[in-house]
Amino acid sequence: MWDDAFPSFLIGLREGLEAGLIVSVLVATLVRAGAKSRLPQVWTGVLAAIALSMSFGAVLTFTAASLSTAAQEAFGGTLSIVAVAFVTAMVFWMRRSARSLAGEIKEKVTEALAMGAGVLVLTSFLAVGREGLETALFLWTTARAADESAGPLTGAGIGLVLAAVLCWGLYRRVLTINLTRFFTATGAVLIVIAAGVLGYGLRDLQEGGVLPGGTAYAVDLSGSVDAGSWYSTLLQGVLNLTPTMTWLQVAGYVGYLGVVMTLFVRGVRGVAPAPAPAPAPAPAPAPSPTRRAPATQIPTGPAPATRTPAPAAPRAPAAPRTPATPAPSGRAPGTPPRPAKATSPQPTSPASTPAATPASTRHRPAWLIPVAVVAVPAILAGLVVALARPKPAGGETVAVSAKDCGQGFTAPEPGRRTFQMRNTGDQTSEVYLIDPDTNAVYGEIEGLAPGTTRDLVATVAGGTYAWRCVPTDGKAVTSRAVRVGGAAGAGAVIPVSEQDLAGPLRAYKAYVNRGLATLVTETRTLSDDIRTGHLDTARADWLTAHRTYASLGAAYGTFEDFDQKIDGRPDGLPGGVHDKDFTGFQRIEYGLWHGRPADELKGPARQLADDTAGLRKAFPHHDFDPADLPLRAHEILENTLQFELTGDTDQGSGTGLATADANLAGTRELLIVLRPLLTARAPHLLPTVDADIGRLRTLLDAQHHDGRWTPVDRLGRTVKDRMDGATGQLLEDLSPVPDLLEIRKSA
């Protein structure tokens, strides 16, 4: 998450500071000109710009979600290219304009003051809106690349808050920033980040079928790079450098970085520091000793008014008003100096002419304009989203019953579709959207009760579609098939039946039976060691037997009460490790590694041997739900990450990594029996999982020296993080297994 937050933090800080500087100078200029009454017009423009930016982000998010998978890739790739163009143009513009930014803004404010309230609102709106739209676009592409929004949004939020604090500090004269150096440094970093966004966008366009070369890989380090390590995650999140990149990605990345960075650096070197402006000749010395700030810095906060843009008003009301052209210094020649007091920048403004203010304006509510500037972009964005998103197929409800499944179903348009499924029968039904040729499932609803309506959302691409309804007490009914034109691309899962899992289940039960036979022999040996007082030998034999039991972890759901007796923890027992109900491997571990005498351990050791023998005898008669088999692949390692790799189950032996290694072996055995089913449904999954297992096994083996395992609490921080990361990556890659091998009645 946090690696994905850094690019967004930088863009939020940069864009927020740019927009904040503009707002700060706008406010400072109005205050200096004595026009505080015009500040609501500035905030109205700022509010409108924020509303527009958020509406733009909503349009990007929701219109993309309504597209097909290929169209989403093409849409995202296109916007990534546009984002790169925006960021590149912004980098070069800020490099050129940083020196004169304050002066340009002051000129715009002065012009806006002279032309009226509407122009002042428009000036602040355009100034902030440009940065807001760029930020929304960049955040959208960054979140899409990261496949999550929490990190990018958090980073951007922190950057915007920091930018607001800096701008407030600038306004209050707390600090000044050399804009040239700031925008040069952040510009170079953003060019590198934009190169990664470009590479990601090109990859999206390849996956969307817009550009060729999607399978021509220039770099493929997926088998050797630790994807769960901190450095790999950081590189992918910040620079969009992935272990696998196509030739087009590499060419785009290197080409953009080489050309744009070269031009940027040359521009920085070629621009000499801007000299301080020479003072203009004046007929008389300036009365104020205040000096002008360098052009590379923005003076902030209210400054003494040395010039007044409008002719000074007469002091006495009774004096005749004599029109005169103001002198450059802000007062008529010969007029004695007065205390610096800002006057109205518009002597002909409506405020100075009461008759010019219509009655309708006086009675207009103050909240009307702010509400309007927020509501209009939101309404327009809602209309765009509503018109861009597809309606449910044909706008019709698809009926479901035991006699007529899929009534009202017509060929839908490709894309993301929502089907309203209504059960018109008298039985609860399972409903599946399938490919009738292969029985592959595109979407499903479980337990649709009679008389109820629920939405089924699925992505439709080129192919054949039909509905299959399976009532609780009845036979499956399949609707007529419809054909959807276009390229294939919708993801579907080939269903698994109990019969499909019968073979893997028999193979795995045989593996567990062999392991239990070995376990019985090993626990008897352990009991004999303790009975004869050979505690050193008992420690070695304890680890051997415990690893055997840990390798059978996939079957723990069928061990019933035996698991608590054989490998129960003292957690929750009234007496803790001294409780009479604390038995099994961990009870003996505590005694062996805490110097307890052999006589105290004879009873627990004999009981452990009896319990394992009882488990071996009972296991063939235990019910083993075939649906549990795919779940174990994930659950074994979840327990490993929660207990063994935290040291939570260690009772003194320091062998948590040895147990984790045994759990990994049990997971591998389970995947061996499931391999044929997984290969047919997800051919690319197992090579990835095998690489993950090999990576974790290497990390564990590195902590095994001369028959001893490094205790978890003695692992270095880097090693521990890599081990946790590798386990987490393996868990993530195994997570599709339960869904792929779920038993479905549609089979």
GROMACS .gro file of C-alpha atoms in nm, residues 203-494:
model
  292
  203ARG     CA    1   0.095  -0.296  -2.154
  204ASP     CA    2  -0.275  -0.220  -2.105
  205LEU     CA    3  -0.310  -0.135  -2.472
  206GLN     CA    4  -0.144  -0.464  -2.561
  207GLU     CA    5  -0.379  -0.660  -2.336
  208GLY     CA    6  -0.672  -0.468  -2.483
  209GLY     CA    7  -0.572  -0.575  -2.835
  210VAL     CA    8  -0.492  -0.220  -2.949
  211LEU     CA    9  -0.115  -0.277  -2.980
  212PRO     CA   10   0.067  -0.595  -3.083
  213GLY     CA   11   0.345  -0.779  -2.901
  214GLY     CA   12   0.158  -0.878  -2.586
  215THR     CA   13   0.348  -1.208  -2.559
  216ALA     CA   14   0.689  -1.086  -2.677
  217TYR     CA   15   0.871  -1.054  -2.345
  218ALA     CA   16   1.199  -0.868  -2.319
  219VAL     CA   17   1.233  -0.934  -1.945
  220ASP     CA   18   1.090  -1.227  -1.748
  221LEU     CA   19   1.230  -1.248  -1.394
  222SER     CA   20   0.918  -1.397  -1.235
  223GLY     CA   21   1.104  -1.715  -1.148
  224SER     CA   22   1.398  -1.547  -0.974
  225VAL     CA   23   1.270  -1.221  -0.827
  226ASP     CA   24   1.118  -1.235  -0.482
  227ALA     CA   25   0.783  -1.070  -0.553
  228GLY     CA   26   0.705  -1.041  -0.183
  229SER     CA   27   1.026  -0.858  -0.090
  230TRP     CA   28   1.018  -0.493   0.008
  231TYR     CA   29   1.243  -0.384  -0.279
  232SER     CA   30   1.034  -0.564  -0.543
  233THR     CA   31   0.712  -0.418  -0.406
  234LEU     CA   32   0.864  -0.071  -0.388
  235LEU     CA   33   0.991  -0.083  -0.747
  236GLN     CA   34   0.656  -0.203  -0.879
  237GLY     CA   35   0.457   0.049  -0.679
  238VAL     CA   36   0.673   0.357  -0.740
  239LEU     CA   37   0.830   0.299  -1.081
  240ASN     CA   38   0.591   0.041  -1.234
  241LEU     CA   39   0.888  -0.184  -1.308
  242THR     CA   40   0.748  -0.537  -1.307
  243PRO     CA   41   0.934  -0.870  -1.320
  244THR     CA   42   0.778  -0.936  -1.663
  245MET     CA   43   0.789  -0.664  -1.933
  246THR     CA   44   0.733  -0.678  -2.308
  247TRP     CA   45   0.968  -0.531  -2.568
  248LEU     CA   46   0.723  -0.247  -2.632
  249GLN     CA   47   0.710  -0.163  -2.261
  250VAL     CA   48   1.087  -0.154  -2.234
  251ALA     CA   49   1.124   0.053  -2.551
  252GLY     CA   50   0.859   0.301  -2.436
  253TYR     CA   51   1.007   0.329  -2.087
  254VAL     CA   52   1.369   0.373  -2.198
  255GLY     CA   53   1.280   0.595  -2.494
  256TYR     CA   54   1.061   0.831  -2.293
  257LEU     CA   55   1.306   0.851  -2.006
  258GLY     CA   56   1.604   0.912  -2.236
  259VAL     CA   57   1.443   1.179  -2.453
  260VAL     CA   58   1.236   1.369  -2.194
  261MET     CA   59   1.499   1.364  -1.919
  262THR     CA   60   1.766   1.484  -2.163
  263LEU     CA   61   1.549   1.775  -2.277
  264PHE     CA   62   1.458   1.857  -1.919
  265VAL     CA   63   1.819   1.859  -1.797
  266ARG     CA   64   1.934   2.065  -2.096
  267GLY     CA   65   1.658   2.315  -2.028
  268VAL     CA   66   1.762   2.344  -1.664
  269ARG     CA   67   2.126   2.401  -1.756
  270GLY     CA   68   2.043   2.637  -2.038
  271VAL     CA   69   1.837   2.876  -1.828
  272ALA     CA   70   2.057   3.118  -1.636
  273PRO     CA   71   1.937   3.240  -1.300
  274ALA     CA   72   1.698   3.527  -1.347
  275PRO     CA   73   1.862   3.854  -1.241
  276ALA     CA   74   1.680   4.075  -1.000
  277PRO     CA   75   1.474   4.333  -1.188
  278ALA     CA   76   1.642   4.671  -1.218
  279PRO     CA   77   1.455   4.946  -1.040
  280ALA     CA   78   1.256   5.168  -1.271
  281PRO     CA   79   1.361   5.536  -1.280
  282ALA     CA   80   1.143   5.741  -1.052
  283PRO     CA   81   1.106   6.117  -1.024
  284ALA     CA   82   1.155   6.100  -0.649
  285PRO     CA   83   1.297   5.848  -0.398
  286ALA     CA   84   1.052   5.587  -0.284
  287PRO     CA   85   0.918   5.659   0.061
  288SER     CA   86   0.935   5.294   0.167
  289PRO     CA   87   1.262   5.103   0.218
  290THR     CA   88   1.092   4.771   0.142
  291ARG     CA   89   1.285   4.572  -0.122
  292ARG     CA   90   1.137   4.347  -0.387
  293ALA     CA   91   1.173   3.972  -0.334
  294PRO     CA   92   1.387   3.777  -0.580
  295ALA     CA   93   1.200   3.651  -0.884
  296THR     CA   94   1.249   3.289  -0.777
  297GLN     CA   95   1.057   3.340  -0.456
  298ILE     CA   96   0.702   3.436  -0.378
  299PRO     CA   97   0.654   3.704  -0.113
  300THR     CA   98   0.365   3.603   0.102
  301GLY     CA   99   0.130   3.757   0.348
  302PRO     CA  100  -0.005   4.111   0.349
  303ALA     CA  101   0.266   4.357   0.252
  304PRO     CA  102   0.277   4.734   0.304
  305ALA     CA  103   0.091   4.903   0.022
  306THR     CA  104   0.341   5.116  -0.165
  307ARG     CA  105   0.129   5.153  -0.476
  308THR     CA  106  -0.244   5.191  -0.517
  309PRO     CA  107  -0.397   5.080  -0.847
  310ALA     CA  108  -0.683   5.332  -0.821
  311PRO     CA  109  -0.695   5.709  -0.760
  312ALA     CA  110  -0.721   5.799  -0.397
  313ALA     CA  111  -1.061   5.920  -0.282
  314PRO     CA  112  -1.088   6.274  -0.137
  315ARG     CA  113  -1.066   6.289   0.241
  316ALA     CA  114  -1.350   6.543   0.294
  317PRO     CA  115  -1.695   6.449   0.166
  318ALA     CA  116  -1.773   6.812   0.088
  319ALA     CA  117  -1.476   6.860  -0.138
  320PRO     CA  118  -1.559   6.862  -0.510
  321ARG     CA  119  -1.463   6.542  -0.696
  322THR     CA  120  -1.211   6.623  -0.965
  323PRO     CA  121  -1.138   6.342  -1.211
  324ALA     CA  122  -0.768   6.291  -1.257
  325THR     CA  123  -0.541   6.032  -1.410
  326PRO     CA  124  -0.347   5.853  -1.138
  327ALA     CA  125   0.027   5.882  -1.139
  328PRO     CA  126   0.234   5.562  -1.152
  329SER     CA  127   0.301   5.585  -0.783
  330GLY     CA  128  -0.068   5.549  -0.701
  331ARG     CA  129  -0.146   5.913  -0.604
  332ALA     CA  130  -0.178   6.236  -0.799
  333PRO     CA  131   0.134   6.451  -0.831
  334GLY     CA  132   0.157   6.698  -0.554
  335THR     CA  133  -0.072   6.507  -0.323
  336PRO     CA  134   0.077   6.486   0.027
  337PRO     CA  135   0.150   6.134   0.154
  338ARG     CA  136  -0.121   5.957   0.350
  339PRO     CA  137  -0.123   5.654   0.572
  340ALA     CA  138  -0.107   5.336   0.363
  341LYS     CA  139  -0.469   5.234   0.340
  342ALA     CA  140  -0.599   5.024   0.054
  343THR     CA  141  -0.888   5.176  -0.135
  344SER     CA  142  -1.140   5.014  -0.359
  345PRO     CA  143  -0.970   4.876  -0.671
  346GLN     CA  144  -1.278   4.963  -0.873
  347PRO     CA  145  -1.399   5.321  -0.820
  348THR     CA  146  -1.694   5.250  -1.049
  349SER     CA  147  -1.793   4.922  -0.882
  350PRO     CA  148  -2.155   4.860  -0.793
  351ALA     CA  149  -2.069   4.899  -0.427
  352SER     CA  150  -1.990   5.268  -0.481
  353THR     CA  151  -2.308   5.327  -0.684
  354PRO     CA  152  -2.614   5.205  -0.497
  355ALA     CA  153  -2.845   5.275  -0.788
  356ALA     CA  154  -2.657   5.028  -1.002
  357THR     CA  155  -2.752   4.729  -0.787
  358PRO     CA  156  -3.078   4.570  -0.899
  359ALA     CA  157  -3.327   4.451  -0.641
  360SER     CA  158  -3.303   4.092  -0.762
  361THR     CA  159  -2.932   4.083  -0.679
  362ARG     CA  160  -2.986   4.211  -0.328
  363HIS     CA  161  -3.237   3.937  -0.251
  364ARG     CA  162  -3.040   3.645  -0.407
  365PRO     CA  163  -2.946   3.395  -0.131
  366ALA     CA  164  -2.575   3.389  -0.050
  367TRP     CA  165  -2.565   3.008  -0.073
  368LEU     CA  166  -2.706   2.992  -0.426
  369ILE     CA  167  -2.381   3.028  -0.624
  370PRO     CA  168  -2.171   2.787  -0.409
  371VAL     CA  169  -2.444   2.523  -0.428
  372ALA     CA  170  -2.475   2.571  -0.802
  373VAL     CA  171  -2.103   2.539  -0.873
  374VAL     CA  172  -2.095   2.210  -0.680
  375ALA     CA  173  -2.423   2.070  -0.811
  376VAL     CA  174  -2.368   2.140  -1.181
  377PRO     CA  175  -2.048   1.927  -1.220
  378ALA     CA  176  -2.201   1.652  -1.006
  379ILE     CA  177  -2.520   1.645  -1.214
  380LEU     CA  178  -2.324   1.642  -1.540
  381ALA     CA  179  -2.100   1.360  -1.410
  382GLY     CA  180  -2.407   1.163  -1.306
  383LEU     CA  181  -2.558   1.202  -1.651
  384VAL     CA  182  -2.235   1.087  -1.816
  385VAL     CA  183  -2.212   0.782  -1.590
  386ALA     CA  184  -2.581   0.697  -1.637
  387LEU     CA  185  -2.561   0.725  -2.016
  388ALA     CA  186  -2.228   0.543  -2.041
  389ARG     CA  187  -2.315   0.249  -1.820
  390PRO     CA  188  -2.518  -0.032  -1.980
  391LYS     CA  189  -2.868  -0.119  -1.867
  392PRO     CA  190  -2.953  -0.473  -1.761
  393ALA     CA  191  -2.984  -0.698  -2.065
  394GLY     CA  192  -3.284  -0.573  -2.257
  395GLY     CA  193  -3.414  -0.415  -1.937
  396GLU     CA  194  -3.595  -0.746  -1.872
  397THR     CA  195  -3.617  -0.966  -1.567
  398VAL     CA  196  -3.502  -1.324  -1.621
  399ALA     CA  197  -3.743  -1.572  -1.464
  400VAL     CA  198  -3.623  -1.877  -1.273
  401SER     CA  199  -3.831  -2.184  -1.186
  402ALA     CA  200  -3.809  -2.561  -1.175
  403LYS     CA  201  -4.002  -2.587  -1.503
  404ASP     CA  202  -3.887  -2.289  -1.705
  405CYS     CA  203  -3.537  -2.155  -1.647
  406GLY     CA  204  -3.428  -1.831  -1.812
  407GLN     CA  205  -3.762  -1.710  -1.942
  408GLY     CA  206  -3.717  -1.365  -2.098
  409PHE     CA  207  -3.345  -1.417  -2.165
  410THR     CA  208  -3.221  -1.251  -2.483
  411ALA     CA  209  -2.873  -1.214  -2.627
  412PRO     CA  210  -2.701  -0.939  -2.422
  413GLU     CA  211  -2.456  -0.685  -2.553
  414PRO     CA  212  -2.086  -0.743  -2.469
  415GLY     CA  213  -1.959  -0.577  -2.154
  416ARG     CA  214  -2.038  -0.573  -1.785
  417ARG     CA  215  -2.401  -0.681  -1.745
  418THR     CA  216  -2.647  -0.695  -1.456
  419PHE     CA  217  -2.919  -0.961  -1.484
  420GLN     CA  218  -3.224  -0.937  -1.258
  421MET     CA  219  -3.303  -1.294  -1.161
  422ARG     CA  220  -3.654  -1.355  -1.020
  423ASN     CA  221  -3.755  -1.693  -0.878
  424THR     CA  222  -4.112  -1.749  -1.002
  425GLY     CA  223  -4.124  -2.109  -0.879
  426ASP     CA  224  -4.196  -2.263  -0.540
  427GLN     CA  225  -3.848  -2.398  -0.457
  428THR     CA  226  -3.519  -2.236  -0.364
  429SER     CA  227  -3.280  -2.267  -0.656
  430GLU     CA  228  -2.917  -2.231  -0.751
  431VAL     CA  229  -2.883  -2.020  -1.067
  432TYR     CA  230  -2.585  -2.029  -1.302
  433LEU     CA  231  -2.493  -1.839  -1.618
  434ILE     CA  232  -2.303  -2.102  -1.816
  435ASP     CA  233  -2.145  -2.192  -2.145
  436PRO     CA  234  -2.364  -2.491  -2.242
  437ASP     CA  235  -2.087  -2.643  -2.453
  438THR     CA  236  -1.836  -2.672  -2.166
  439ASN     CA  237  -2.054  -2.612  -1.856
  440ALA     CA  238  -1.814  -2.330  -1.762
  441VAL     CA  239  -1.973  -2.087  -1.515
  442TYR     CA  240  -1.969  -1.710  -1.581
  443GLY     CA  241  -2.176  -1.614  -1.276
  444GLU     CA  242  -2.394  -1.769  -1.009
  445ILE     CA  243  -2.650  -1.704  -0.737
  446GLU     CA  244  -2.681  -1.947  -0.449
  447GLY     CA  245  -3.007  -1.996  -0.262
  448LEU     CA  246  -3.248  -1.781  -0.464
  449ALA     CA  247  -3.568  -1.811  -0.260
  450PRO     CA  248  -3.916  -1.826  -0.418
  451GLY     CA  249  -4.066  -1.487  -0.497
  452THR     CA  250  -3.738  -1.299  -0.458
  453THR     CA  251  -3.527  -1.105  -0.707
  454ARG     CA  252  -3.150  -1.068  -0.694
  455ASP     CA  253  -2.892  -0.923  -0.929
  456LEU     CA  254  -2.632  -1.136  -1.101
  457VAL     CA  255  -2.340  -0.939  -1.242
  458ALA     CA  256  -2.120  -1.093  -1.510
  459THR     CA  257  -1.890  -0.984  -1.789
  460VAL     CA  258  -2.018  -1.086  -2.132
  461ALA     CA  259  -1.791  -1.132  -2.434
  462GLY     CA  260  -1.811  -1.333  -2.753
  463GLY     CA  261  -1.946  -1.684  -2.692
  464THR     CA  262  -2.251  -1.896  -2.611
  465TYR     CA  263  -2.460  -1.837  -2.298
  466ALA     CA  264  -2.745  -2.014  -2.120
  467TRP     CA  265  -2.905  -2.028  -1.776
  468ARG     CA  266  -2.902  -2.340  -1.562
  469CYS     CA  267  -3.140  -2.361  -1.265
  470VAL     CA  268  -3.097  -2.630  -0.999
  471PRO     CA  269  -3.394  -2.650  -0.754
  472THR     CA  270  -3.340  -2.785  -0.406
  473ASP     CA  271  -3.551  -3.094  -0.474
  474GLY     CA  272  -3.543  -3.137  -0.847
  475LYS     CA  273  -3.339  -3.184  -1.160
  476ALA     CA  274  -3.131  -2.916  -1.327
  477VAL     CA  275  -3.310  -2.720  -1.602
  478THR     CA  276  -3.115  -2.541  -1.877
  479SER     CA  277  -3.251  -2.254  -2.086
  480ARG     CA  278  -3.209  -2.215  -2.459
  481ALA     CA  279  -2.865  -2.092  -2.560
  482VAL     CA  280  -2.797  -1.751  -2.714
  483ARG     CA  281  -2.495  -1.644  -2.913
  484VAL     CA  282  -2.304  -1.319  -2.847
  485GLY     CA  283  -2.080  -1.194  -3.125
  486GLY     CA  284  -1.734  -1.050  -3.084
  487ALA     CA  285  -1.403  -1.166  -2.945
  488ALA     CA  286  -1.394  -1.410  -2.656
  489GLY     CA  287  -1.257  -1.284  -2.328
  490ALA     CA  288  -1.507  -1.336  -2.046
  491GLY     CA  289  -1.362  -1.535  -1.758
  492ALA     CA  290  -1.538  -1.861  -1.680
  493VAL     CA  291  -1.478  -2.144  -1.436
  494ILE     CA  292  -1.522  -2.508  -1.534
   0.00000   0.00000   0.00000
